[in-house]
XYZ file of C-alpha atoms in Angstrom:
683
model
C 87.585 -11.645 -232.558
C 85.598 -12.063 -229.157
C 83.082 -10.183 -227.933
C 80.145 -10.557 -225.464
C 76.958 -11.434 -226.442
C 73.370 -10.264 -224.645
C 70.010 -11.778 -225.966
C 66.454 -10.791 -224.173
C 63.370 -12.339 -225.333
C 60.217 -10.069 -223.593
C 56.948 -11.472 -223.219
C 53.986 -11.344 -221.222
C 54.297 -12.872 -217.717
C 55.266 -16.839 -217.973
C 52.758 -19.099 -215.966
C 55.311 -20.620 -213.357
C 54.446 -24.283 -213.410
C 54.760 -24.946 -217.434
C 57.507 -22.854 -217.256
C 59.405 -24.884 -214.751
C 58.613 -27.742 -215.969
C 60.492 -26.731 -219.116
C 63.252 -24.972 -217.268
C 65.880 -27.819 -217.061
C 65.745 -28.635 -220.955
C 66.274 -24.791 -221.900
C 70.156 -24.276 -221.431
C 70.776 -27.937 -223.155
C 68.487 -26.618 -226.218
C 70.345 -23.071 -226.724
C 73.862 -25.057 -226.286
C 72.735 -27.463 -228.975
C 71.832 -24.591 -231.088
C 75.342 -22.810 -230.389
C 77.126 -25.814 -231.413
C 75.196 -26.836 -234.507
C 76.247 -23.340 -235.626
C 80.009 -23.941 -235.036
C 79.617 -21.608 -232.043
C 79.575 -23.395 -228.926
C 80.799 -21.488 -225.883
C 79.860 -20.817 -222.097
C 76.772 -19.204 -220.971
C 74.555 -18.220 -218.643
C 70.641 -18.231 -218.454
C 68.366 -15.575 -216.486
C 64.737 -15.364 -216.023
C 62.104 -13.564 -214.554
C 58.510 -13.784 -215.340
C 58.738 -11.198 -218.155
C 61.848 -11.878 -220.043
C 64.536 -14.609 -220.986
C 68.258 -13.891 -221.001
C 71.042 -15.534 -222.564
C 74.320 -13.923 -221.376
C 77.675 -14.799 -223.382
C 80.706 -13.160 -221.690
C 83.193 -14.298 -224.747
C 81.274 -14.859 -228.135
C 83.088 -15.540 -231.384
C 81.921 -12.490 -233.897
C 82.213 -15.117 -236.353
C 82.274 -18.913 -237.354
C 85.742 -20.349 -237.938
C 86.981 -20.857 -241.558
C 86.973 -24.653 -242.130
C 87.841 -27.386 -244.846
C 85.363 -29.596 -246.445
C 86.848 -32.530 -248.181
C 84.727 -34.243 -251.185
C 85.370 -37.549 -252.404
C 84.449 -38.720 -255.875
C 84.042 -41.787 -258.395
C 86.914 -43.913 -258.941
C 89.169 -42.324 -261.689
C 88.878 -45.793 -263.762
C 85.220 -44.711 -263.874
C 85.533 -40.981 -264.099
C 87.722 -41.125 -267.362
C 87.438 -43.417 -270.592
C 90.167 -43.458 -272.673
C 91.439 -40.305 -271.203
C 88.165 -38.341 -271.661
C 86.095 -37.442 -268.809
C 82.970 -39.307 -268.235
C 79.838 -37.751 -266.746
C 80.705 -38.923 -263.554
C 83.937 -36.480 -263.613
C 81.851 -33.526 -264.735
C 79.317 -34.183 -262.695
C 81.418 -34.242 -259.473
C 83.226 -30.872 -260.563
C 80.098 -29.397 -260.676
C 78.878 -30.735 -257.130
C 81.969 -29.001 -255.846
C 81.368 -25.871 -257.918
C 84.788 -25.863 -260.085
C 86.170 -26.925 -262.969
C 87.183 -29.849 -263.955
C 91.061 -28.789 -264.156
C 90.821 -28.000 -260.660
C 89.893 -31.600 -259.234
C 92.381 -33.365 -257.733
C 92.862 -37.309 -256.975
C 93.508 -39.306 -253.864
C 92.889 -42.918 -252.396
C 90.197 -43.962 -250.437
C 89.320 -47.869 -249.412
C 92.377 -48.972 -251.540
C 91.414 -47.066 -255.028
C 92.415 -43.850 -256.659
C 89.426 -41.555 -256.596
C 88.502 -38.212 -257.728
C 89.125 -35.219 -254.667
C 88.678 -32.113 -254.006
C 89.512 -30.096 -251.044
C 87.574 -26.455 -250.315
C 88.292 -23.857 -247.790
C 84.687 -22.698 -246.317
C 84.604 -19.129 -245.193
C 82.765 -18.995 -241.923
C 79.919 -16.753 -241.867
C 79.576 -13.789 -239.362
C 77.761 -14.458 -236.503
C 75.640 -11.433 -236.589
C 74.111 -12.940 -239.432
C 73.149 -16.189 -237.890
C 71.825 -14.753 -234.351
C 68.133 -14.070 -235.661
C 67.532 -17.411 -237.094
C 69.336 -19.108 -233.843
C 67.169 -17.505 -231.769
C 63.751 -18.127 -233.787
C 64.928 -22.000 -233.580
C 65.377 -21.481 -229.948
C 61.955 -20.210 -229.287
C 60.466 -22.693 -231.252
C 62.264 -25.657 -229.564
C 60.776 -24.476 -226.198
C 57.843 -26.656 -225.210
C 55.965 -25.566 -222.390
C 53.100 -27.952 -222.852
C 50.222 -25.413 -224.111
C 50.724 -22.344 -226.165
C 49.069 -19.676 -227.940
C 48.668 -17.258 -230.649
C 48.473 -13.520 -230.802
C 47.525 -10.988 -233.240
C 47.603 -12.367 -237.173
C 50.929 -14.159 -236.662
C 50.621 -18.176 -237.174
C 53.253 -19.197 -235.081
C 52.693 -19.756 -231.535
C 54.521 -19.533 -227.917
C 53.677 -20.230 -224.188
C 52.942 -16.154 -223.986
C 52.626 -13.259 -226.577
C 56.577 -12.155 -227.506
C 56.208 -8.321 -226.676
C 60.002 -7.531 -227.299
C 63.611 -8.869 -228.535
C 66.889 -7.412 -228.264
C 70.599 -8.558 -229.037
C 73.816 -6.763 -228.370
C 76.578 -8.001 -229.715
C 79.663 -6.246 -227.772
C 78.412 -2.512 -228.254
C 76.796 -2.933 -231.867
C 72.868 -3.959 -232.169
C 72.041 -6.975 -233.864
C 68.913 -6.477 -236.129
C 66.709 -9.270 -237.164
C 62.933 -10.140 -237.044
C 61.386 -13.145 -235.359
C 57.790 -13.993 -234.476
C 56.722 -10.956 -236.316
C 59.056 -8.837 -233.495
C 61.765 -6.798 -234.813
C 64.780 -6.874 -232.266
C 65.614 -3.454 -230.632
C 68.124 -2.363 -228.137
C 65.514 -1.430 -225.493
C 64.125 -3.434 -222.368
C 61.673 -2.735 -219.916
C 61.705 -1.751 -215.897
C 59.891 -3.082 -213.427
C 56.093 -2.029 -213.862
C 55.888 -0.424 -210.543
C 58.871 1.866 -211.640
C 57.917 2.259 -215.194
C 55.749 1.091 -218.299
C 58.095 2.958 -220.572
C 60.998 1.346 -222.453
C 64.579 2.153 -221.622
C 67.314 1.799 -224.406
C 70.828 0.460 -223.454
C 74.196 0.823 -225.594
C 75.956 -2.412 -224.246
C 75.249 -5.239 -221.901
C 76.576 -3.845 -218.974
C 74.598 -1.133 -219.762
C 71.387 -3.262 -219.651
C 72.393 -5.051 -216.447
C 73.021 -1.692 -214.574
C 69.591 -0.148 -216.174
C 67.813 -3.209 -215.345
C 68.852 -3.095 -211.903
C 67.971 0.605 -211.550
C 64.729 -0.145 -212.825
C 63.712 -2.659 -209.776
C 64.124 -5.858 -211.721
C 66.540 -8.300 -210.034
C 67.453 -10.378 -212.982
C 69.257 -13.427 -211.339
C 66.931 -15.976 -210.065
C 69.409 -17.214 -207.457
C 69.693 -13.814 -205.919
C 65.873 -13.720 -205.822
C 65.590 -16.757 -204.096
C 68.022 -15.787 -201.795
C 66.392 -12.490 -200.963
C 63.193 -14.218 -200.175
C 64.757 -16.672 -197.731
C 66.687 -13.988 -196.006
C 63.421 -11.996 -195.686
C 61.932 -15.150 -193.929
C 64.716 -15.517 -191.580
C 64.193 -11.504 -190.555
C 60.572 -12.140 -190.417
C 60.564 -15.745 -188.376
C 63.420 -13.699 -185.956
C 61.048 -10.648 -185.419
C 58.095 -12.855 -185.072
C 59.440 -15.619 -183.165
C 57.414 -17.963 -185.660
C 58.666 -20.608 -188.151
C 57.418 -20.354 -191.969
C 57.335 -23.589 -193.794
C 59.517 -23.519 -196.855
C 58.095 -25.503 -199.592
C 60.609 -25.823 -202.290
C 58.174 -26.112 -205.094
C 56.350 -23.330 -203.841
C 59.547 -21.490 -203.481
C 60.552 -22.150 -207.236
C 57.079 -20.817 -208.447
C 57.541 -17.505 -205.990
C 60.738 -17.043 -207.980
C 59.674 -17.639 -211.439
C 56.695 -15.060 -211.097
C 58.566 -12.181 -209.457
C 60.884 -9.679 -210.482
C 61.544 -7.912 -207.311
C 60.298 -10.365 -204.135
C 59.218 -8.746 -200.881
C 58.186 -11.386 -198.254
C 55.266 -9.957 -195.763
C 53.641 -11.202 -192.993
C 49.976 -11.118 -192.715
C 46.912 -12.586 -190.353
C 43.458 -13.965 -190.179
C 40.714 -14.402 -187.514
C 41.478 -17.183 -185.053
C 38.083 -18.705 -185.477
C 39.694 -20.332 -188.521
C 42.226 -22.612 -186.801
C 38.854 -24.478 -185.880
C 40.061 -25.761 -189.874
C 41.925 -28.808 -189.936
C 45.504 -27.159 -190.696
C 45.760 -29.056 -193.918
C 42.517 -27.432 -194.947
C 44.221 -23.894 -194.036
C 47.503 -24.360 -195.326
C 45.902 -26.045 -198.792
C 44.071 -22.972 -199.178
C 47.458 -20.938 -198.663
C 49.650 -22.690 -200.461
C 47.682 -24.249 -203.550
C 45.389 -21.444 -204.231
C 47.040 -18.312 -203.123
C 50.885 -19.183 -203.303
C 50.934 -18.517 -199.675
C 53.641 -19.882 -196.872
C 52.251 -20.942 -193.948
C 53.470 -20.317 -190.526
C 53.964 -22.434 -187.319
C 54.387 -21.642 -183.520
C 55.416 -24.447 -181.447
C 54.711 -27.007 -184.089
C 51.207 -25.835 -184.955
C 49.548 -23.815 -187.568
C 49.196 -19.986 -186.419
C 46.846 -17.525 -187.872
C 49.526 -15.781 -189.624
C 50.628 -16.369 -193.248
C 53.333 -15.168 -195.646
C 52.781 -13.602 -199.003
C 55.762 -12.722 -201.582
C 54.606 -9.735 -203.256
C 56.066 -8.547 -206.859
C 55.461 -4.814 -205.635
C 58.002 -2.288 -205.203
C 56.459 0.031 -202.380
C 57.115 2.677 -199.571
C 54.004 1.111 -197.610
C 53.026 -2.406 -198.189
C 49.869 -2.329 -195.657
C 47.748 -2.319 -198.710
C 49.040 -5.281 -200.327
C 48.702 -6.881 -197.083
C 45.167 -5.743 -196.437
C 44.696 -7.038 -199.918
C 45.693 -10.570 -199.535
C 44.328 -10.796 -196.011
C 40.853 -10.304 -197.499
C 41.286 -12.990 -199.999
C 42.431 -15.684 -197.583
C 39.572 -14.760 -195.413
C 37.173 -15.207 -198.283
C 38.912 -18.600 -198.986
C 38.813 -19.838 -195.248
C 35.311 -18.542 -195.009
C 34.304 -21.035 -197.814
C 36.100 -23.632 -196.389
C 34.788 -23.325 -192.817
C 31.299 -23.372 -194.275
C 32.091 -26.391 -195.793
C 33.225 -27.937 -193.097
C 30.515 -27.218 -190.817
C 28.133 -28.550 -193.210
C 30.475 -31.843 -194.009
C 30.217 -32.585 -189.718
C 26.558 -32.024 -189.495
C 25.911 -34.329 -192.368
C 28.590 -37.018 -191.417
C 29.810 -39.486 -193.474
C 27.974 -42.077 -195.658
C 28.486 -44.212 -198.751
C 25.317 -44.599 -200.387
C 25.534 -41.646 -202.610
C 28.627 -43.324 -203.964
C 26.436 -45.348 -206.102
C 25.205 -42.085 -208.064
C 29.531 -41.489 -208.830
C 30.667 -43.169 -211.833
C 33.962 -44.433 -211.192
C 35.129 -45.270 -215.034
C 33.341 -46.739 -217.845
C 33.087 -50.445 -217.917
C 33.978 -50.358 -214.191
C 30.721 -48.930 -212.839
C 30.565 -46.544 -210.057
C 32.942 -45.633 -207.173
C 30.191 -47.875 -204.495
C 31.160 -50.582 -207.182
C 34.685 -50.089 -206.401
C 34.180 -49.988 -202.862
C 32.503 -53.440 -203.145
C 35.621 -54.708 -205.072
C 38.187 -53.398 -202.919
C 35.982 -54.860 -200.133
C 36.469 -58.270 -201.463
C 40.139 -57.806 -201.935
C 40.616 -56.730 -198.216
C 38.512 -59.787 -196.971
C 41.220 -61.905 -198.934
C 44.062 -59.992 -197.330
C 42.659 -60.011 -193.820
C 42.098 -64.185 -194.065
C 45.812 -64.436 -195.502
C 47.413 -62.150 -193.011
C 45.252 -62.862 -189.860
C 48.215 -63.815 -187.790
C 49.924 -60.628 -188.641
C 46.698 -58.176 -187.643
C 45.924 -60.586 -184.372
C 50.011 -59.938 -183.255
C 49.839 -56.187 -183.966
C 46.295 -55.627 -182.535
C 46.656 -57.671 -179.833
C 44.008 -55.628 -177.473
C 41.042 -56.496 -180.070
C 39.320 -60.022 -180.915
C 39.457 -61.386 -184.426
C 35.833 -60.350 -184.757
C 36.526 -56.648 -183.512
C 39.747 -56.421 -186.275
C 37.123 -57.754 -189.107
C 34.677 -55.167 -188.120
C 37.266 -52.258 -187.993
C 38.448 -53.373 -191.571
C 34.954 -53.834 -193.215
C 33.761 -50.417 -191.726
C 37.191 -48.530 -192.774
C 36.803 -49.848 -196.510
C 32.944 -49.163 -196.738
C 33.927 -45.668 -195.283
C 36.770 -45.116 -197.180
C 35.701 -43.051 -200.438
C 32.526 -41.287 -198.434
C 34.459 -37.960 -197.999
C 34.069 -37.782 -201.942
C 30.663 -36.569 -201.420
C 31.671 -33.887 -198.808
C 31.470 -30.408 -200.033
C 35.351 -29.740 -198.676
C 36.652 -32.557 -200.986
C 34.466 -31.105 -203.766
C 36.368 -28.108 -203.327
C 39.683 -29.477 -202.375
C 40.156 -32.531 -204.004
C 43.606 -32.848 -203.131
C 42.170 -33.668 -199.635
C 40.602 -36.674 -200.273
C 41.025 -39.309 -197.658
C 42.469 -36.811 -195.069
C 39.083 -35.182 -194.682
C 37.578 -38.406 -194.348
C 39.619 -38.949 -191.412
C 38.817 -35.623 -189.648
C 34.967 -36.503 -190.256
C 35.307 -39.956 -188.746
C 37.163 -38.745 -186.038
C 34.549 -36.514 -184.994
C 31.673 -39.198 -185.573
C 33.616 -41.040 -182.705
C 34.773 -43.947 -185.000
C 37.646 -46.368 -184.269
C 40.968 -44.551 -184.312
C 42.102 -47.599 -186.905
C 39.427 -46.937 -188.581
C 39.923 -42.919 -188.876
C 43.680 -43.638 -189.893
C 43.041 -45.878 -192.660
C 40.847 -43.544 -194.390
C 43.644 -41.100 -193.770
C 46.527 -43.147 -195.013
C 44.358 -45.218 -197.776
C 46.207 -43.296 -200.537
C 49.861 -43.923 -199.371
C 52.152 -43.708 -200.499
C 51.275 -40.650 -202.981
C 55.064 -40.371 -204.439
C 58.637 -41.350 -204.072
C 59.407 -39.862 -200.626
C 55.861 -40.384 -199.679
C 55.262 -41.861 -196.203
C 53.868 -45.218 -195.756
C 50.744 -46.254 -193.953
C 51.423 -46.661 -190.221
C 49.753 -49.655 -189.203
C 48.889 -52.887 -190.547
C 45.262 -51.929 -190.915
C 45.907 -48.868 -192.791
C 48.662 -51.234 -195.071
C 45.748 -53.523 -196.439
C 43.130 -50.938 -196.867
C 45.649 -49.113 -198.928
C 46.684 -52.238 -200.400
C 43.011 -52.988 -201.402
C 42.401 -49.778 -203.370
C 45.629 -50.249 -205.461
C 45.222 -53.883 -206.144
C 41.564 -53.306 -207.232
C 42.679 -50.190 -209.608
C 45.284 -52.537 -210.982
C 43.120 -55.684 -211.490
C 40.020 -53.876 -212.660
C 41.747 -52.037 -215.083
C 43.657 -54.553 -216.786
C 40.409 -56.708 -217.248
C 38.755 -53.819 -219.210
C 42.169 -53.423 -221.115
C 43.386 -50.141 -219.903
C 47.069 -51.531 -219.811
C 49.875 -48.922 -219.716
C 51.989 -48.482 -222.740
C 55.331 -47.115 -223.236
C 55.604 -44.133 -221.491
C 51.618 -43.184 -221.102
C 50.141 -44.695 -217.651
C 47.138 -42.186 -217.393
C 45.826 -44.032 -214.185
C 49.074 -44.106 -212.891
C 49.417 -47.937 -212.699
C 53.064 -47.980 -212.097
C 52.909 -45.729 -209.274
C 50.467 -47.915 -207.639
C 52.549 -51.362 -207.991
C 55.663 -48.976 -206.748
C 53.128 -48.605 -203.550
C 52.371 -52.581 -203.271
C 55.766 -53.414 -203.156
C 56.839 -50.309 -200.738
C 53.786 -51.413 -198.373
C 54.790 -55.250 -198.493
C 58.272 -54.553 -197.885
C 57.354 -52.140 -194.948
C 54.865 -54.664 -193.133
C 57.363 -57.739 -194.212
C 54.183 -59.297 -195.761
C 54.423 -62.424 -197.763
C 52.554 -61.501 -201.225
C 53.040 -64.001 -204.003
C 52.968 -61.719 -207.457
C 51.627 -64.923 -209.165
C 49.762 -66.913 -206.764
C 48.211 -63.731 -204.951
C 47.122 -62.018 -208.096
C 45.630 -64.920 -209.755
C 43.672 -65.759 -206.557
C 42.036 -62.269 -207.048
C 41.613 -61.842 -210.224
C 38.595 -64.105 -209.939
C 36.580 -61.451 -208.894
C 37.078 -59.427 -212.166
C 36.486 -59.994 -215.901
C 38.782 -62.745 -217.184
C 41.955 -61.480 -218.546
C 45.381 -63.279 -218.998
C 47.012 -62.500 -215.475
C 50.410 -63.034 -217.097
C 50.146 -59.870 -218.194
C 49.769 -58.222 -214.930
C 52.682 -60.409 -213.660
C 54.809 -59.093 -216.543
C 53.903 -55.776 -215.087
C 54.753 -56.547 -211.678
C 58.108 -57.541 -212.557
C 59.033 -54.855 -215.148
C 58.505 -52.682 -211.971
C 60.486 -54.842 -209.726
C 63.338 -54.422 -212.381
C 63.041 -50.545 -211.738
C 62.564 -50.790 -208.069
C 65.611 -52.378 -207.070
C 69.008 -50.323 -206.886
C 71.308 -53.515 -207.987
C 73.105 -54.638 -211.253
C 70.048 -55.502 -213.598
C 71.405 -58.966 -214.240
C 71.241 -59.557 -210.636
C 67.618 -58.710 -210.599
C 66.955 -60.614 -213.543
C 69.027 -63.726 -212.004
C 66.586 -63.714 -208.981
C 63.633 -63.289 -210.889
C 64.530 -65.958 -213.513
C 64.797 -68.379 -210.528
C 61.059 -67.962 -210.317
C 60.532 -66.482 -206.944
C 57.796 -64.343 -207.109
C 57.164 -63.555 -203.103
C 58.174 -59.806 -203.119
C 59.627 -59.913 -199.521
C 61.672 -62.778 -200.640
C 62.415 -61.473 -204.153
C 63.917 -58.446 -202.225
C 65.990 -60.391 -199.818
C 67.352 -62.406 -202.519
C 68.589 -59.324 -204.420
C 70.222 -57.754 -201.692
C 72.066 -60.748 -200.590
C 73.331 -61.482 -204.249
C 73.936 -57.809 -204.734
C 76.224 -57.530 -201.838
C 78.317 -60.779 -202.998
C 78.308 -59.639 -206.379
C 79.785 -56.120 -205.352
C 82.241 -57.920 -203.131
C 85.923 -57.958 -203.784
C 87.298 -60.869 -205.798
C 83.806 -62.029 -206.788
C 84.765 -61.795 -210.600
C 87.373 -64.271 -210.318
C 85.144 -66.614 -208.198
C 82.006 -66.099 -210.636
C 83.890 -67.309 -213.597
C 84.052 -70.593 -212.142
C 80.262 -70.821 -211.700
C 79.726 -69.580 -215.460
C 81.182 -72.723 -216.142
C 78.642 -74.702 -214.044
C 76.007 -72.392 -215.794
C 77.649 -73.449 -219.344
C 77.865 -76.981 -218.629
C 74.300 -77.843 -217.894
C 72.888 -75.614 -220.577
C 71.497 -78.744 -222.559
C 70.469 -80.548 -219.531
C 66.886 -80.539 -218.261
C 67.219 -79.305 -214.724
C 63.162 -79.542 -214.220
C 63.400 -83.294 -213.953
C 64.799 -85.247 -210.908
C 68.521 -85.250 -211.038
C 70.013 -88.560 -209.660
C 73.727 -88.454 -208.456
C 75.194 -92.030 -207.880
C 78.162 -91.727 -205.328
C 78.930 -95.456 -206.523
C 79.691 -94.539 -210.028
C 82.505 -91.687 -208.783
C 85.763 -92.496 -210.054
C 88.208 -89.844 -208.847
C 88.477 -88.171 -205.556
C 87.687 -84.857 -207.221
C 84.081 -86.309 -207.470
C 83.859 -87.564 -204.501
C 85.174 -84.186 -202.237
C 82.849 -81.914 -204.448
C 79.998 -84.063 -203.950
C 80.634 -84.618 -199.962
C 81.219 -80.685 -199.456
C 78.092 -79.927 -201.640
C 75.851 -82.018 -199.459
C 76.927 -80.595 -196.485
C 76.640 -77.087 -197.558
C 73.061 -77.847 -198.893
C 71.709 -79.651 -195.647
C 72.679 -76.588 -193.571
C 70.289 -74.125 -192.459
C 71.403 -70.825 -193.276
C 70.067 -67.582 -191.282
C 70.131 -65.197 -194.314
C 70.285 -65.965 -198.181
C 73.466 -64.415 -198.224
C 75.293 -66.994 -195.837
C 73.821 -69.271 -198.083
C 74.894 -67.928 -201.149
C 78.770 -67.536 -199.578
C 78.751 -71.002 -198.561
C 77.682 -72.147 -202.100
C 80.226 -69.806 -203.841
C 82.802 -71.297 -201.367
C 82.819 -74.653 -203.376
C 84.881 -72.814 -205.940
C 88.330 -74.654 -204.751
C 86.659 -77.904 -204.985
C 84.797 -77.175 -208.790
C 87.894 -76.234 -209.962
C 89.715 -79.165 -208.970
C 86.746 -80.767 -210.365
C 86.616 -79.335 -213.800
C 91.122 -79.676 -213.944
C 91.083 -83.254 -213.058
C 87.637 -84.605 -214.094
C 86.335 -85.269 -217.783
C 82.392 -84.603 -217.616
C 81.749 -85.864 -220.962
C 83.156 -89.444 -220.272
C 82.993 -92.524 -223.102
C 80.974 -94.286 -220.378
C 77.364 -92.733 -220.831
C 76.251 -93.717 -216.864
C 79.347 -92.054 -215.775
C 79.002 -88.906 -217.835
C 75.277 -88.243 -216.887
C 76.310 -88.920 -213.246
C 78.886 -86.195 -213.479
C 76.593 -83.749 -215.328
C 73.916 -84.695 -212.676
C 76.342 -83.694 -210.213
C 76.994 -80.157 -211.850
C 73.250 -79.663 -212.529
C 72.684 -80.333 -208.794
C 74.884 -77.755 -207.664
C 73.509 -75.203 -210.046
C 69.725 -76.104 -208.837
C 70.733 -75.190 -205.483
C 72.166 -71.743 -206.590
C 68.756 -71.501 -208.293
C 66.859 -71.921 -205.298
C 67.962 -68.176 -204.753
C 69.170 -67.221 -208.312
C 69.559 -68.491 -211.840
C 73.353 -67.780 -211.983
C 73.727 -67.754 -215.976
C 72.005 -64.884 -216.221
C 74.497 -62.836 -214.237
C 76.928 -60.558 -215.917
C 79.490 -58.345 -214.661
């Protein structure tokens, strides 16, 4: 029989951030429990800050009956001289029947004892309690808490639980809470519970009680309210998706309201205003003509006929925040930027102070400046080499100075950005100010990159020093653990190098830079880089591996070669073409291709050898605009190579002719290996 099943788990207000992190896993965990209990079905999951709801419109009232087969010992072992042995009696006992009820079957060509039992499915009602308890225990929100004298924990105390199968209440007790057929309305409406007789009754009374259960509807309500406010006030509301998700998670009846603050606070950098709103108060910033205004949007969880008090209360809270910010800002402007105090700020045990890090970064940027001198002078053509050097030196020395500011002490997420504003106010060169602002870019997968080469070199020095310094003291990421975000740092290096088209050799440049650090195995850091290269590019893993195996370590060239080979490998008909070159790779597997290979055309005995060698030399000696053009030309040797394999015996009796033919094939292979090691490609 099929009936609807409603489950509600009532809790104290859930914290949004840990809940949202676990949210993608919640439905899968419940589905696994359903299937493990042979009760798999479709369901919907709803949530508010005070309740988790599982709704099954069609739920089986019992498990299906099933048959279970038991195979025992071979009959020859189970019976001796017609009498049952302990093996036979033990099998009957295991099956829970008398020996007379045991049959026989064939398994793996032998006659064995056999019994088939029909197992009656259990009533769902008797299983639901244990299933819910298992579900709650499997939810992982990072931190959890205990309450009362109960020894189990959850993200927040569980205050009520209800389960209704059809119109029948399901009794059970989990987490020291007995299931009941009641729930609670919105707190603004009442603190008293309401009873419900079936699922439809629950949904209706919840709606009447001011609770918008469906999270998608709450989001739609907020966005619709935003549109109305924007139209009425001729403004634009910045909708941060993560912040919107938090608002949806912490409200049962969202109401968007517009508030304001004194215009004097607009003297603050817009990022300070926005951070004060979003990070600390969950307000949405408001823009007009592309600029931050003295308005904000708060989404209330209250139900009221007059929201003025709520708006005024939030305005008061924000004013206090912005007053603190303005106080810090003015003090920092008065004191100015200085890096001398960084000597007293510990960076990391074994790596000294933040000032020590700055000095190491200066050595890195000096190396990069020398390496990319032409790039710098081409980009900053209005400044001399000495002026460019001065800009880089000033930028790197001032890069961490804002860590000493009151504003960054209060809002750590604004480091770098505040340095930009303070440097501008102090009249620093625009390139210096921008470098301070952009030194931590890119910050995420979708983050913007530094806007110019100076900023890029400062950002590279920051990431390269972190990488080299931490490897030098053995702080190497293992497994999924990466507490210092070194994988992100490497991804950032790759992105910046590619964006600026800088020749950066993973092997040579890291080796040169490592001389300024405690001795460590530089191969470890090269391997770490190559792991990220494998993850970074969107291509067949074997294509990436083949390019890496060629020995190429320049990031830009790696990128170009991977892209070229990927395009060719994805082209139609490539599998047929490539089969020929797999034979090339197989033939030379026992040849030392690192040594110099001599091909003597006077030893050729067939036209196929001559044609292949002539065509290869012509293609190998041509200058190509792209790696893809060169690969196209080399793969275009397929007809000549096929003809060679069909008509020429490589393993000739004459050792000189055999070696010459092997060297011819190996020479072609080596030309490929200038771009990619084709033996690593799998399609």
